[in-house]
CSV table of C-alpha atoms in Angstrom, one decimal:
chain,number,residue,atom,x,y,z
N,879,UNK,CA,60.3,74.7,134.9
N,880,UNK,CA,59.8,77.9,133.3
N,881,UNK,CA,60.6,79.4,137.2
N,882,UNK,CA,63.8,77.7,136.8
N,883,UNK,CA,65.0,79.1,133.4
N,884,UNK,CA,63.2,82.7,134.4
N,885,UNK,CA,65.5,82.7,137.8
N,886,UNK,CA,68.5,81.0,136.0
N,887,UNK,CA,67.9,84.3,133.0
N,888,UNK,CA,67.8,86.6,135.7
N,889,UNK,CA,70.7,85.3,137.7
N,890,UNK,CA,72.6,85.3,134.3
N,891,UNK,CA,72.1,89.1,133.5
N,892,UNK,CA,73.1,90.4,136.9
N,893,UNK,CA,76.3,88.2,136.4
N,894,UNK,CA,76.6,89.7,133.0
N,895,UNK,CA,76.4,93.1,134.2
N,896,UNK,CA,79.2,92.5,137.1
N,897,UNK,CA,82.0,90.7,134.9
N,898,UNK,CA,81.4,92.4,131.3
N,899,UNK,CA,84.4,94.4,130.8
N,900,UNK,CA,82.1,96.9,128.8
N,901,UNK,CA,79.7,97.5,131.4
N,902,UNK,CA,78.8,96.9,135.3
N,903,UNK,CA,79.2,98.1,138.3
N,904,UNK,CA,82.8,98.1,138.7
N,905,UNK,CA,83.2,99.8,135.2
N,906,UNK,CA,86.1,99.9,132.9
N,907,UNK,CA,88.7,101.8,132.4
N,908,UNK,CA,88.2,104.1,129.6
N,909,UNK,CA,90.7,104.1,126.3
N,910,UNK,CA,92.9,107.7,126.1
N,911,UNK,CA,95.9,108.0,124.3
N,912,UNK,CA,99.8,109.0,124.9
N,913,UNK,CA,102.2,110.3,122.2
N,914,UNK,CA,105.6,108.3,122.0
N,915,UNK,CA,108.1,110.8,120.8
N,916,UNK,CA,111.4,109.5,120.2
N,917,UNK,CA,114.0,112.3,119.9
N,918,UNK,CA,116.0,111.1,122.9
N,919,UNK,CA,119.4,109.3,123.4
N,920,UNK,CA,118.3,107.8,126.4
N,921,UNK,CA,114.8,106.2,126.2
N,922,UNK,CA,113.9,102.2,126.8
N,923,UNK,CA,113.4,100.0,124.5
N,924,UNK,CA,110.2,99.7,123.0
N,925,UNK,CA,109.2,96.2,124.5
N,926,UNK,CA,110.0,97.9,127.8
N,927,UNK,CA,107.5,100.9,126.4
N,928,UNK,CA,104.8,97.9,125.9
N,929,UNK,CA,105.6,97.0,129.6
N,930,UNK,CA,104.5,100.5,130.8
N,931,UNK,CA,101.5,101.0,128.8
N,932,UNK,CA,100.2,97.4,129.6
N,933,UNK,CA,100.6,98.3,133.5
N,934,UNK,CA,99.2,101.5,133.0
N,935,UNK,CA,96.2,100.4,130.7
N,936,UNK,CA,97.0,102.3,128.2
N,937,UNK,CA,95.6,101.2,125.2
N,938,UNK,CA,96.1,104.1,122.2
N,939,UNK,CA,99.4,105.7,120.9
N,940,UNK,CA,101.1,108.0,118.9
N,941,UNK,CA,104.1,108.0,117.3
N,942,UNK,CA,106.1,110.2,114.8
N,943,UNK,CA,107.3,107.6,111.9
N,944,UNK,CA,106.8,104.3,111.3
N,945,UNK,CA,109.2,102.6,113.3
N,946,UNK,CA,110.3,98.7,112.3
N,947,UNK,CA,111.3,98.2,116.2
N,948,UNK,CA,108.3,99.7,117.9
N,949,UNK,CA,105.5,98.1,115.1
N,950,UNK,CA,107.4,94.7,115.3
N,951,UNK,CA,107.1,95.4,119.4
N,952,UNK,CA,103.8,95.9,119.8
N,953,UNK,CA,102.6,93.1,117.7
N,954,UNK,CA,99.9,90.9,119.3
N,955,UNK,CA,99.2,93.3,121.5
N,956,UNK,CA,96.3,95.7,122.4
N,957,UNK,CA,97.4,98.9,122.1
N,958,UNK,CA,96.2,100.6,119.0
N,959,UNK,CA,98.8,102.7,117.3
N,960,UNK,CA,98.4,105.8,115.2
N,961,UNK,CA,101.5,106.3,113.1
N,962,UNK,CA,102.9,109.3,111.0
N,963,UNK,CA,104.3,109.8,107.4
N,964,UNK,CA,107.2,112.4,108.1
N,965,UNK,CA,106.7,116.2,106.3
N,966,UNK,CA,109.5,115.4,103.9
N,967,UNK,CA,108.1,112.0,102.5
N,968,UNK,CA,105.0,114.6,101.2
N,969,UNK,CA,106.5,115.5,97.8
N,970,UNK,CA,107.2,112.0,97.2
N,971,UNK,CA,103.5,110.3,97.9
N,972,UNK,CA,102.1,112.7,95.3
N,973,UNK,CA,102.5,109.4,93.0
N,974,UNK,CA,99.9,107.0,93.3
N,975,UNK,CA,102.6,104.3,92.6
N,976,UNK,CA,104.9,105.7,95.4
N,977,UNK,CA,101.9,105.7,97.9
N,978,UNK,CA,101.1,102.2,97.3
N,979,UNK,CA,105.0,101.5,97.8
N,980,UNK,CA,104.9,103.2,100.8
N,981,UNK,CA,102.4,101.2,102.3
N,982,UNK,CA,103.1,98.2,101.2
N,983,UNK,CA,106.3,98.5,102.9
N,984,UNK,CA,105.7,100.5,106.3
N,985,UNK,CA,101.9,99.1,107.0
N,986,UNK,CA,100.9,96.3,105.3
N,987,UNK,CA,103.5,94.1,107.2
N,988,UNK,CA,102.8,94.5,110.2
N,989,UNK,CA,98.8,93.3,110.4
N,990,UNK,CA,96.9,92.4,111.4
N,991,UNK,CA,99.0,91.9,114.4
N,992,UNK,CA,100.2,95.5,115.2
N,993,UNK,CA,96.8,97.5,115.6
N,994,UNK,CA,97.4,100.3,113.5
N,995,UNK,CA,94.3,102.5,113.1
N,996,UNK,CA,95.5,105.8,111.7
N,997,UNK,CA,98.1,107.3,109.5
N,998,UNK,CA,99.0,110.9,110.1
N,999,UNK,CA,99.9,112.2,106.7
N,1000,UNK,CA,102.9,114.9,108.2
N,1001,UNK,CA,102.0,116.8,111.1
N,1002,UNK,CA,101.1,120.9,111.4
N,1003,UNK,CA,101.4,121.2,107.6
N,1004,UNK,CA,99.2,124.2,107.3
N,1005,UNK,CA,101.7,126.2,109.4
N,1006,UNK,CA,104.6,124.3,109.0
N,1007,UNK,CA,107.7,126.8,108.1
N,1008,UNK,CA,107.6,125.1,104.7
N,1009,UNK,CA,104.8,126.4,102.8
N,1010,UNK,CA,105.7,124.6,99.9
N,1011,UNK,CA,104.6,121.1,100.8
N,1012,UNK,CA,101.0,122.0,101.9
N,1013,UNK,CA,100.2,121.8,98.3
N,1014,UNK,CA,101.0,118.0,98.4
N,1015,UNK,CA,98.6,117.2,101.5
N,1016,UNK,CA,95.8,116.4,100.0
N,1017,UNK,CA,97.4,114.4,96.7
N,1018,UNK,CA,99.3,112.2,99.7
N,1019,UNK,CA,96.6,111.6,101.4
N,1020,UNK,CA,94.1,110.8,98.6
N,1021,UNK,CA,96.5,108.4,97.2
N,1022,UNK,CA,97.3,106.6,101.0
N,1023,UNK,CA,93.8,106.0,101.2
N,1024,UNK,CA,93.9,104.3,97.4
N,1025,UNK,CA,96.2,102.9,98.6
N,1026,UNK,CA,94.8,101.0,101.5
N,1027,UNK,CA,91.9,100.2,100.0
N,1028,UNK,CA,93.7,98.9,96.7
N,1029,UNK,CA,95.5,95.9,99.1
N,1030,UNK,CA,92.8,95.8,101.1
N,1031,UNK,CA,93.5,96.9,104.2
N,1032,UNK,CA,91.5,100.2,104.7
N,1033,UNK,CA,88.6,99.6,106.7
N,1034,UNK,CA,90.1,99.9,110.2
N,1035,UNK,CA,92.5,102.7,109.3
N,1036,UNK,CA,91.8,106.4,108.9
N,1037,UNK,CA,93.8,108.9,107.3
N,1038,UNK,CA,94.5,112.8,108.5
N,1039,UNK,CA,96.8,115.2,109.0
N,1040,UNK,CA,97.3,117.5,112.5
N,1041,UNK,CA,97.3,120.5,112.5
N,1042,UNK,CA,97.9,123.6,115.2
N,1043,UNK,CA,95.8,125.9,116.4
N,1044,UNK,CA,97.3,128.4,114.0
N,1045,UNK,CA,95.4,127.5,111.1
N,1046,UNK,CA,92.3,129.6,113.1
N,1047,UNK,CA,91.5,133.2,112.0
N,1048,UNK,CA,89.3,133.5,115.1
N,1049,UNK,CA,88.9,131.3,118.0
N,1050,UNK,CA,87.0,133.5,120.1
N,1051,UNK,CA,84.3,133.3,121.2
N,1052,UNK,CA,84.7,129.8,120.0
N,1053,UNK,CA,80.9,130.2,117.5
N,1054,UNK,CA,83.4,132.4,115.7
N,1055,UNK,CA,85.9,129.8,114.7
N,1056,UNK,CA,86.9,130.6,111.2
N,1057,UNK,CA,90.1,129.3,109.8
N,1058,UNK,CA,92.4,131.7,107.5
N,1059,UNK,CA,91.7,132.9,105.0
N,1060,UNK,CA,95.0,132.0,102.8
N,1061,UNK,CA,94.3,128.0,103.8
N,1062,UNK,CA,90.6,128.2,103.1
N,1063,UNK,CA,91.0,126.8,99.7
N,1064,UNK,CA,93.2,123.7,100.1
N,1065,UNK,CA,91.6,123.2,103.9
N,1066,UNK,CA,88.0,122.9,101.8
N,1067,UNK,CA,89.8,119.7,99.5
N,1068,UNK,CA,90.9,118.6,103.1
N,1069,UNK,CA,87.9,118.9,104.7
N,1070,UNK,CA,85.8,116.7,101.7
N,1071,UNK,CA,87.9,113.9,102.0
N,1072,UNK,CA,88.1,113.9,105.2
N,1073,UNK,CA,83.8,113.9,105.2
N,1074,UNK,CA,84.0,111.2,102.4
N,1075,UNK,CA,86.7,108.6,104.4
N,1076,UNK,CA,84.5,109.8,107.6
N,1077,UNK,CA,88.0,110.1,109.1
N,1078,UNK,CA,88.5,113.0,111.9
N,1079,UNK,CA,89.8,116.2,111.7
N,1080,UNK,CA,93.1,115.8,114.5
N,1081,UNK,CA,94.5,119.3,115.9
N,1082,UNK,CA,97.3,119.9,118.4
N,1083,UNK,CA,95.6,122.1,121.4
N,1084,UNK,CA,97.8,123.6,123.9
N,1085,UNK,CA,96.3,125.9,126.5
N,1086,UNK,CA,99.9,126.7,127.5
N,1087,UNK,CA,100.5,128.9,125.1
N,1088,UNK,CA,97.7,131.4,125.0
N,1089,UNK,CA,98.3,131.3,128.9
N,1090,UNK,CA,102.0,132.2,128.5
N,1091,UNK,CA,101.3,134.6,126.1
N,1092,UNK,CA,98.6,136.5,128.2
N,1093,UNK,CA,98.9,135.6,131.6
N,1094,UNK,CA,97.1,138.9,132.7
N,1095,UNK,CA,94.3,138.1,131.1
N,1096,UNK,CA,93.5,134.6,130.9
N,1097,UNK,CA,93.2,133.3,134.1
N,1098,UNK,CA,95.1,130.0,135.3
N,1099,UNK,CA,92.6,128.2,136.5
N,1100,UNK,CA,91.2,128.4,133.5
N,1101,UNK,CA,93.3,126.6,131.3
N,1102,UNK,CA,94.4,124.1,134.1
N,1103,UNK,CA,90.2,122.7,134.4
N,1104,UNK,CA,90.4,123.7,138.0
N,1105,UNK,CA,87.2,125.3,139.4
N,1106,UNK,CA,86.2,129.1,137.9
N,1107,UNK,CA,83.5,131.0,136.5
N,1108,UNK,CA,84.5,129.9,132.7
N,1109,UNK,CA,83.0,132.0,129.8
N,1110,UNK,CA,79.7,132.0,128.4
N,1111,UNK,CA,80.1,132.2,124.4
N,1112,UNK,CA,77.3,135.0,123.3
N,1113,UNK,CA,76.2,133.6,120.1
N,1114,UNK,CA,75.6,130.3,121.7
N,1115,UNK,CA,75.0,130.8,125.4
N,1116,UNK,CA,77.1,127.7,125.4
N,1117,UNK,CA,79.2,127.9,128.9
N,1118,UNK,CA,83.2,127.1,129.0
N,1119,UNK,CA,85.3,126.1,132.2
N,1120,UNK,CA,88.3,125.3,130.3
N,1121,UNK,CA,90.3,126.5,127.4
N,1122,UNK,CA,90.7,123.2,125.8
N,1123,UNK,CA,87.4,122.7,125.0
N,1124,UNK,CA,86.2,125.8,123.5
N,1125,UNK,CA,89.6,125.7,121.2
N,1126,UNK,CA,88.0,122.5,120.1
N,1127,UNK,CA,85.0,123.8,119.4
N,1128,UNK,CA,86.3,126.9,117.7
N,1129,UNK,CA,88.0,124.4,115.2
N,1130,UNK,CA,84.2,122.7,114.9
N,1131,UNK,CA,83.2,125.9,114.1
N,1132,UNK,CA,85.2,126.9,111.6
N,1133,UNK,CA,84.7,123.7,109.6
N,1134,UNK,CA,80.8,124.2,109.6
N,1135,UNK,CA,81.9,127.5,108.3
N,1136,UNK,CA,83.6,125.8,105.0
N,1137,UNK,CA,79.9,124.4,105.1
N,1138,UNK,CA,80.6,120.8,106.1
N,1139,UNK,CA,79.2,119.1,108.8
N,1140,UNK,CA,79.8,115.5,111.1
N,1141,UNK,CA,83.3,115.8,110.6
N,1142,UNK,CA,84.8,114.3,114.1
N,1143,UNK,CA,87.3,116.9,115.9
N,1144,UNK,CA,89.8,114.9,118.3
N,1145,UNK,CA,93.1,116.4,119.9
N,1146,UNK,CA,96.3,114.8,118.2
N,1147,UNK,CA,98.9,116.6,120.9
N,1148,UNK,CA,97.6,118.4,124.2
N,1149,UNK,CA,100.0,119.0,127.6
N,1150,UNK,CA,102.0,121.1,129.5
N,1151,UNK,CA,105.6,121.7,130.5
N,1152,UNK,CA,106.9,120.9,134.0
N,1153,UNK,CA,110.0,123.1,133.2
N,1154,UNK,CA,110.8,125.9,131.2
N,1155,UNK,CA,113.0,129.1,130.7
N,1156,UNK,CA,112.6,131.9,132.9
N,1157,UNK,CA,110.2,133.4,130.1
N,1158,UNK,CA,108.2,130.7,129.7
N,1159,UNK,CA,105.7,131.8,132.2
N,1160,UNK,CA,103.2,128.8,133.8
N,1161,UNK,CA,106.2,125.8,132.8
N,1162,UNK,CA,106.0,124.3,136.4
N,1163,UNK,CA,106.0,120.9,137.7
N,1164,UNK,CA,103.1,121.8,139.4
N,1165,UNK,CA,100.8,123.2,136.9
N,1166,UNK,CA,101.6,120.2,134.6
N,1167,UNK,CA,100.6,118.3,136.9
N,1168,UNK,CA,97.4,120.1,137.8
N,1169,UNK,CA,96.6,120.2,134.3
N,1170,UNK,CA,97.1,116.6,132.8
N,1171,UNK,CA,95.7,115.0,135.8
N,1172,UNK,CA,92.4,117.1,135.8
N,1173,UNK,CA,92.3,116.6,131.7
N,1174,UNK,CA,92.5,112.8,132.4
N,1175,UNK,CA,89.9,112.4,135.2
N,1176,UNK,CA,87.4,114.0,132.2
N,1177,UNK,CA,88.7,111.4,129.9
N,1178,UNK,CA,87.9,109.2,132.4
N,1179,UNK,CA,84.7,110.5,132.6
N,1180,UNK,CA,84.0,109.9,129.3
N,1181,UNK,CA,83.5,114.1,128.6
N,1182,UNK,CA,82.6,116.0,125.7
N,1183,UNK,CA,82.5,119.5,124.5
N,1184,UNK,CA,79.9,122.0,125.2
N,1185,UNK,CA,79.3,121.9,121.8
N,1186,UNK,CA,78.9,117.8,121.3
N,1187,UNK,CA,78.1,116.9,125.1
N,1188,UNK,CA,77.6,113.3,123.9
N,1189,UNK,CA,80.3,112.8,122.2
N,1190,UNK,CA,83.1,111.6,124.1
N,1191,UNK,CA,86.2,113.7,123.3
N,1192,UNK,CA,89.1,112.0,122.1
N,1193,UNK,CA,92.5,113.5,123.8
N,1194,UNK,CA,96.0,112.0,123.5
N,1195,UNK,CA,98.7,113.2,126.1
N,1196,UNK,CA,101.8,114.6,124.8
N,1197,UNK,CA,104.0,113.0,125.9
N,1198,UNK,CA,105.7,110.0,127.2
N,1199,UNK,CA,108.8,110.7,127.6
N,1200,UNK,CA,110.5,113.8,128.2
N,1201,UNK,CA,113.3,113.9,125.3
N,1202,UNK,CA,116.3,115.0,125.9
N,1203,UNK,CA,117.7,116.0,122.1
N,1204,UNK,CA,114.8,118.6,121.4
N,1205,UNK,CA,116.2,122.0,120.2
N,1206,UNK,CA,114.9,125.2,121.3
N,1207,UNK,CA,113.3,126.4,125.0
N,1208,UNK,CA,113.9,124.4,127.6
N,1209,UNK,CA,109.9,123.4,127.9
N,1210,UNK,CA,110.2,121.3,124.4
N,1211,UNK,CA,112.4,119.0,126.4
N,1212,UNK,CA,109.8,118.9,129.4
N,1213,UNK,CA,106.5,117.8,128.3
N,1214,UNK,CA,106.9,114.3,129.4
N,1215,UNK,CA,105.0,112.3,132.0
N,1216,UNK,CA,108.1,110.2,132.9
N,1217,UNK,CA,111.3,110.5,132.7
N,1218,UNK,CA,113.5,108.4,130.4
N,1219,UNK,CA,114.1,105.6,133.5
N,1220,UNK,CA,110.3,104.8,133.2
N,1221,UNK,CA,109.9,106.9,136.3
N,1222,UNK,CA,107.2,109.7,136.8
N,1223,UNK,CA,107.9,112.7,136.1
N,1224,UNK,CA,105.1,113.5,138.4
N,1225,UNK,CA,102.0,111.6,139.1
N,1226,UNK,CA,99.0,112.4,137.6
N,1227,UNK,CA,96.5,109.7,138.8
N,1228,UNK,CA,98.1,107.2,136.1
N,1229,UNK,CA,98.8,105.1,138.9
N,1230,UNK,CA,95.5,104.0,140.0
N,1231,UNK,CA,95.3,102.2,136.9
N,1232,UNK,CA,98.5,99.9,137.5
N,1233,UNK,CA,98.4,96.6,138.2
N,1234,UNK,CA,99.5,95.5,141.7
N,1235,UNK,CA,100.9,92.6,140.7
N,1236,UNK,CA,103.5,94.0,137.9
N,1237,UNK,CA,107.1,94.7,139.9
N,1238,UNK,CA,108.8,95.2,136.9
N,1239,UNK,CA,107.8,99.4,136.0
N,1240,UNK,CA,109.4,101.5,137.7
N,1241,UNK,CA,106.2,103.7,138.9
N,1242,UNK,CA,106.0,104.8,142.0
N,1243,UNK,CA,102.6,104.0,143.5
N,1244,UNK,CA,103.2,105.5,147.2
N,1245,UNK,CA,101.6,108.2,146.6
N,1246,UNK,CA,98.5,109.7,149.2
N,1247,UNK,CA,96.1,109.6,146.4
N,1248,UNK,CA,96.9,106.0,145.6
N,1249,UNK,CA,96.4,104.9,148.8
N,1250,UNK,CA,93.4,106.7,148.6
N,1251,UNK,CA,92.1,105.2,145.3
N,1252,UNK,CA,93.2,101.8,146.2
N,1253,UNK,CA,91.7,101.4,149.6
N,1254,UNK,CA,88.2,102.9,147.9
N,1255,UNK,CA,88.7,100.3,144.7
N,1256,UNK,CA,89.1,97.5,147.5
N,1257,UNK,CA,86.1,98.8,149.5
N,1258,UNK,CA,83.9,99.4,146.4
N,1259,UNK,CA,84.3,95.2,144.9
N,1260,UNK,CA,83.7,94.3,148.8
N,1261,UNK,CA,80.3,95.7,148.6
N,1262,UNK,CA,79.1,94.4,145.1
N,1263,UNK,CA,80.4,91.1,145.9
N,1264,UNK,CA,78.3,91.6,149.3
N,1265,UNK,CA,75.8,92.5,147.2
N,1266,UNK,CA,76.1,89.8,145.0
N,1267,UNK,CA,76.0,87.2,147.3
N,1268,UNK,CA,72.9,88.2,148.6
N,1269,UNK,CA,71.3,88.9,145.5
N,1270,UNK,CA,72.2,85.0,144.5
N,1271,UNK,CA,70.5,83.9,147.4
N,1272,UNK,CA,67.6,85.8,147.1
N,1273,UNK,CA,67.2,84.5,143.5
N,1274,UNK,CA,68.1,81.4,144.9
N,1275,UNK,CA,64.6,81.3,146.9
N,1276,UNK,CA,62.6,82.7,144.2
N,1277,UNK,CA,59.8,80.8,142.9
């Protein structure tokens, strides 16, 4: 008898380990976020958004505001939504009584069935071309937080802000992160409630940028996490291949340097342009595609920073969509990874994750690398259930 339950316990745990959706040998398909921008005339309908991201896996989002029509949407569903309180609301959630208005109208109705897990108080604050309403950050986001935990509702909601890359000083080498000096004062308040809600610190990475605006000197591969000699930081001996990651750590850095520590740094907005103006050196379909499809193979990967190896890092796409009614250069209408008729813009791997059975996105998954994905997804369950078998019937004939 006690054979019995010792085979049966062992038979259990290899089953365990094949059909968990946390572990095994097929794996799963790791979380990563998209931002949903909305300033387009020509976009689908948010159930048909919910369509997409539940063919594509994708289980985290982003979006601007608090929209009734996407919330009500993506109720009793399982993508977990970040949303954001717009820069000009600021002034107003510097009551207490407003705050808890605020949410009582735009979050509490919509859970538990909408996920919502974060509120982005405003977004690039500390360099926003208002200075004035960085002065109300902290008050709105001290009294958001009240305000969750006054109805209730806190524990599976953080709150933040995101910020650019502008509010560095330095940023290189990254162990020389420091942010400015002017911002030093109110980023401190920022940075203790952020340590006291244990929320994360979200900033808005480009590589793009530095790239256009020193393309002699910072090499393309580089910033797109294709193969090259990287940087070695000399403080730290602490190797780079890739931009993005030592601008997060620079950003780690320069919070140590305000002398507070386990403070979580995730990126809020990262991507590149497929198009651009004739200035805008590096905004080609290609290099987008290069770069977001190599940044979400280390997502998939489960990658973190030189700094925090261990620590997965926490990326979200931007964006979706590429939307049509953004002013200025041509590449701030560009950044998306489809177009407005749910098509791809270009294919960055997303694919792979889609399920064959769903006719109803418009995705094209005729692509080589598809194929290529497919036919070694299909080869790779043939062998574990190979293995399987045989592994029952050895168990089978143990005594």
């Amino acid at each position: 008898m006690a054979t019995f339950f010792r085979r049966m316990a062992i038979r259990y745990i290899f089953l365990t380990l094949f059909f968990s959706a946390d572990i095994g040998f097929f794996g799963r398909v790791t979380p990563f976020g998209i931002n949903y921008g909305q300033v387009a005339n020509n976009l689908p309908s948010p159930d048909k958004v919910l369509e997409l991201f539940s063919n594509l896996k994708v289980t985290k989002t982003r979006i601007y505001d608090t929209n009734p029509e996407i919330l009500s949407a993506f109720a009793k569903s399982n993508v977990e939504v970040i949303v954001t309180v717009e820069n000009e609301m600021l002034i107003q959630l510097n009551d207490p009584q407003q705050a808890l208005q605020w949410v009582n109208g735009h979050i509490k109705p919509y859970l538990p069935d909408t996920k919502i897990t974060g509120i982005q108080v405003g977004n690039e604050l500390f360099t926003n071309g208002d200075t004035t309403l960085i002065q109300y950050l902290v008050p709105a986001v001290v009294n958001i937080h009240n305000a969750l935990v006054r109805l209730g509702i806190d524990s599976n909601i953080h709150v933040s802000t995101p910020s650019s890359l502008e509010v560095l000083q330095e940023s290189y080498p990254p162990s020389a992160g420091s942010f400015k000096s002017e911002i030093s004062g109110i980023m401190s308040q920022f940075l203790s409630f952020l340590s006291t809600t244990k929320a994360p610190f979200w900033i808005n990475a480009y590589p793009y940028f530095a790239y256009k605006d020193d393309p002699s000197r910072i090499p393309l591969d580089y910033v797109l996490f294709n193969p090259n000699e990287g940087m070695v930081d000399p403080n730290t001996n602490l190797h780079y291949d890739n931009m993005l990651y030592a601008q997060v750590d620079a950003v780690t850095f320069a919070i140590a340097r305000l002398n507070f520590s386990g403070i979580e740094v995730r990126v809020s907005e990262t991507g590149w342009p497929s198009k651009g103006d004739t200035n805008e050196i590096g905004a080609t379909l290609q290099n987008a595609q290069t770069y977001n499809r190599n940044l979400l193979r280390r997502q998939m990967a489960n990658e973190g920073t030189p700094l925090s190896p261990r620590m997965r890092l926490e990326a979200y796409f931007f964006a979706l969509f590429n939307e049509d009614m953004k002013t200025g250069a041509t590449s701030e209408r560009n950044y998306g990874l489809f177009q407005a008729d749910e098509t791809m813009t270009y294919n960055v791997g997303l694919s792979a994750f889609a399920s064959s059975s769903s006719s109803s996105t418009s995705i094209s998954l005729t692509s080589s690398a598809a194929h290529t994905k497919a036919a070694s997804k299909e080869f790779q369950s043939l062998f574990f259930w190979v293995f399987l078998c045989l592994l029952n019937s050895a168990l089978c004939g143990f005594v």
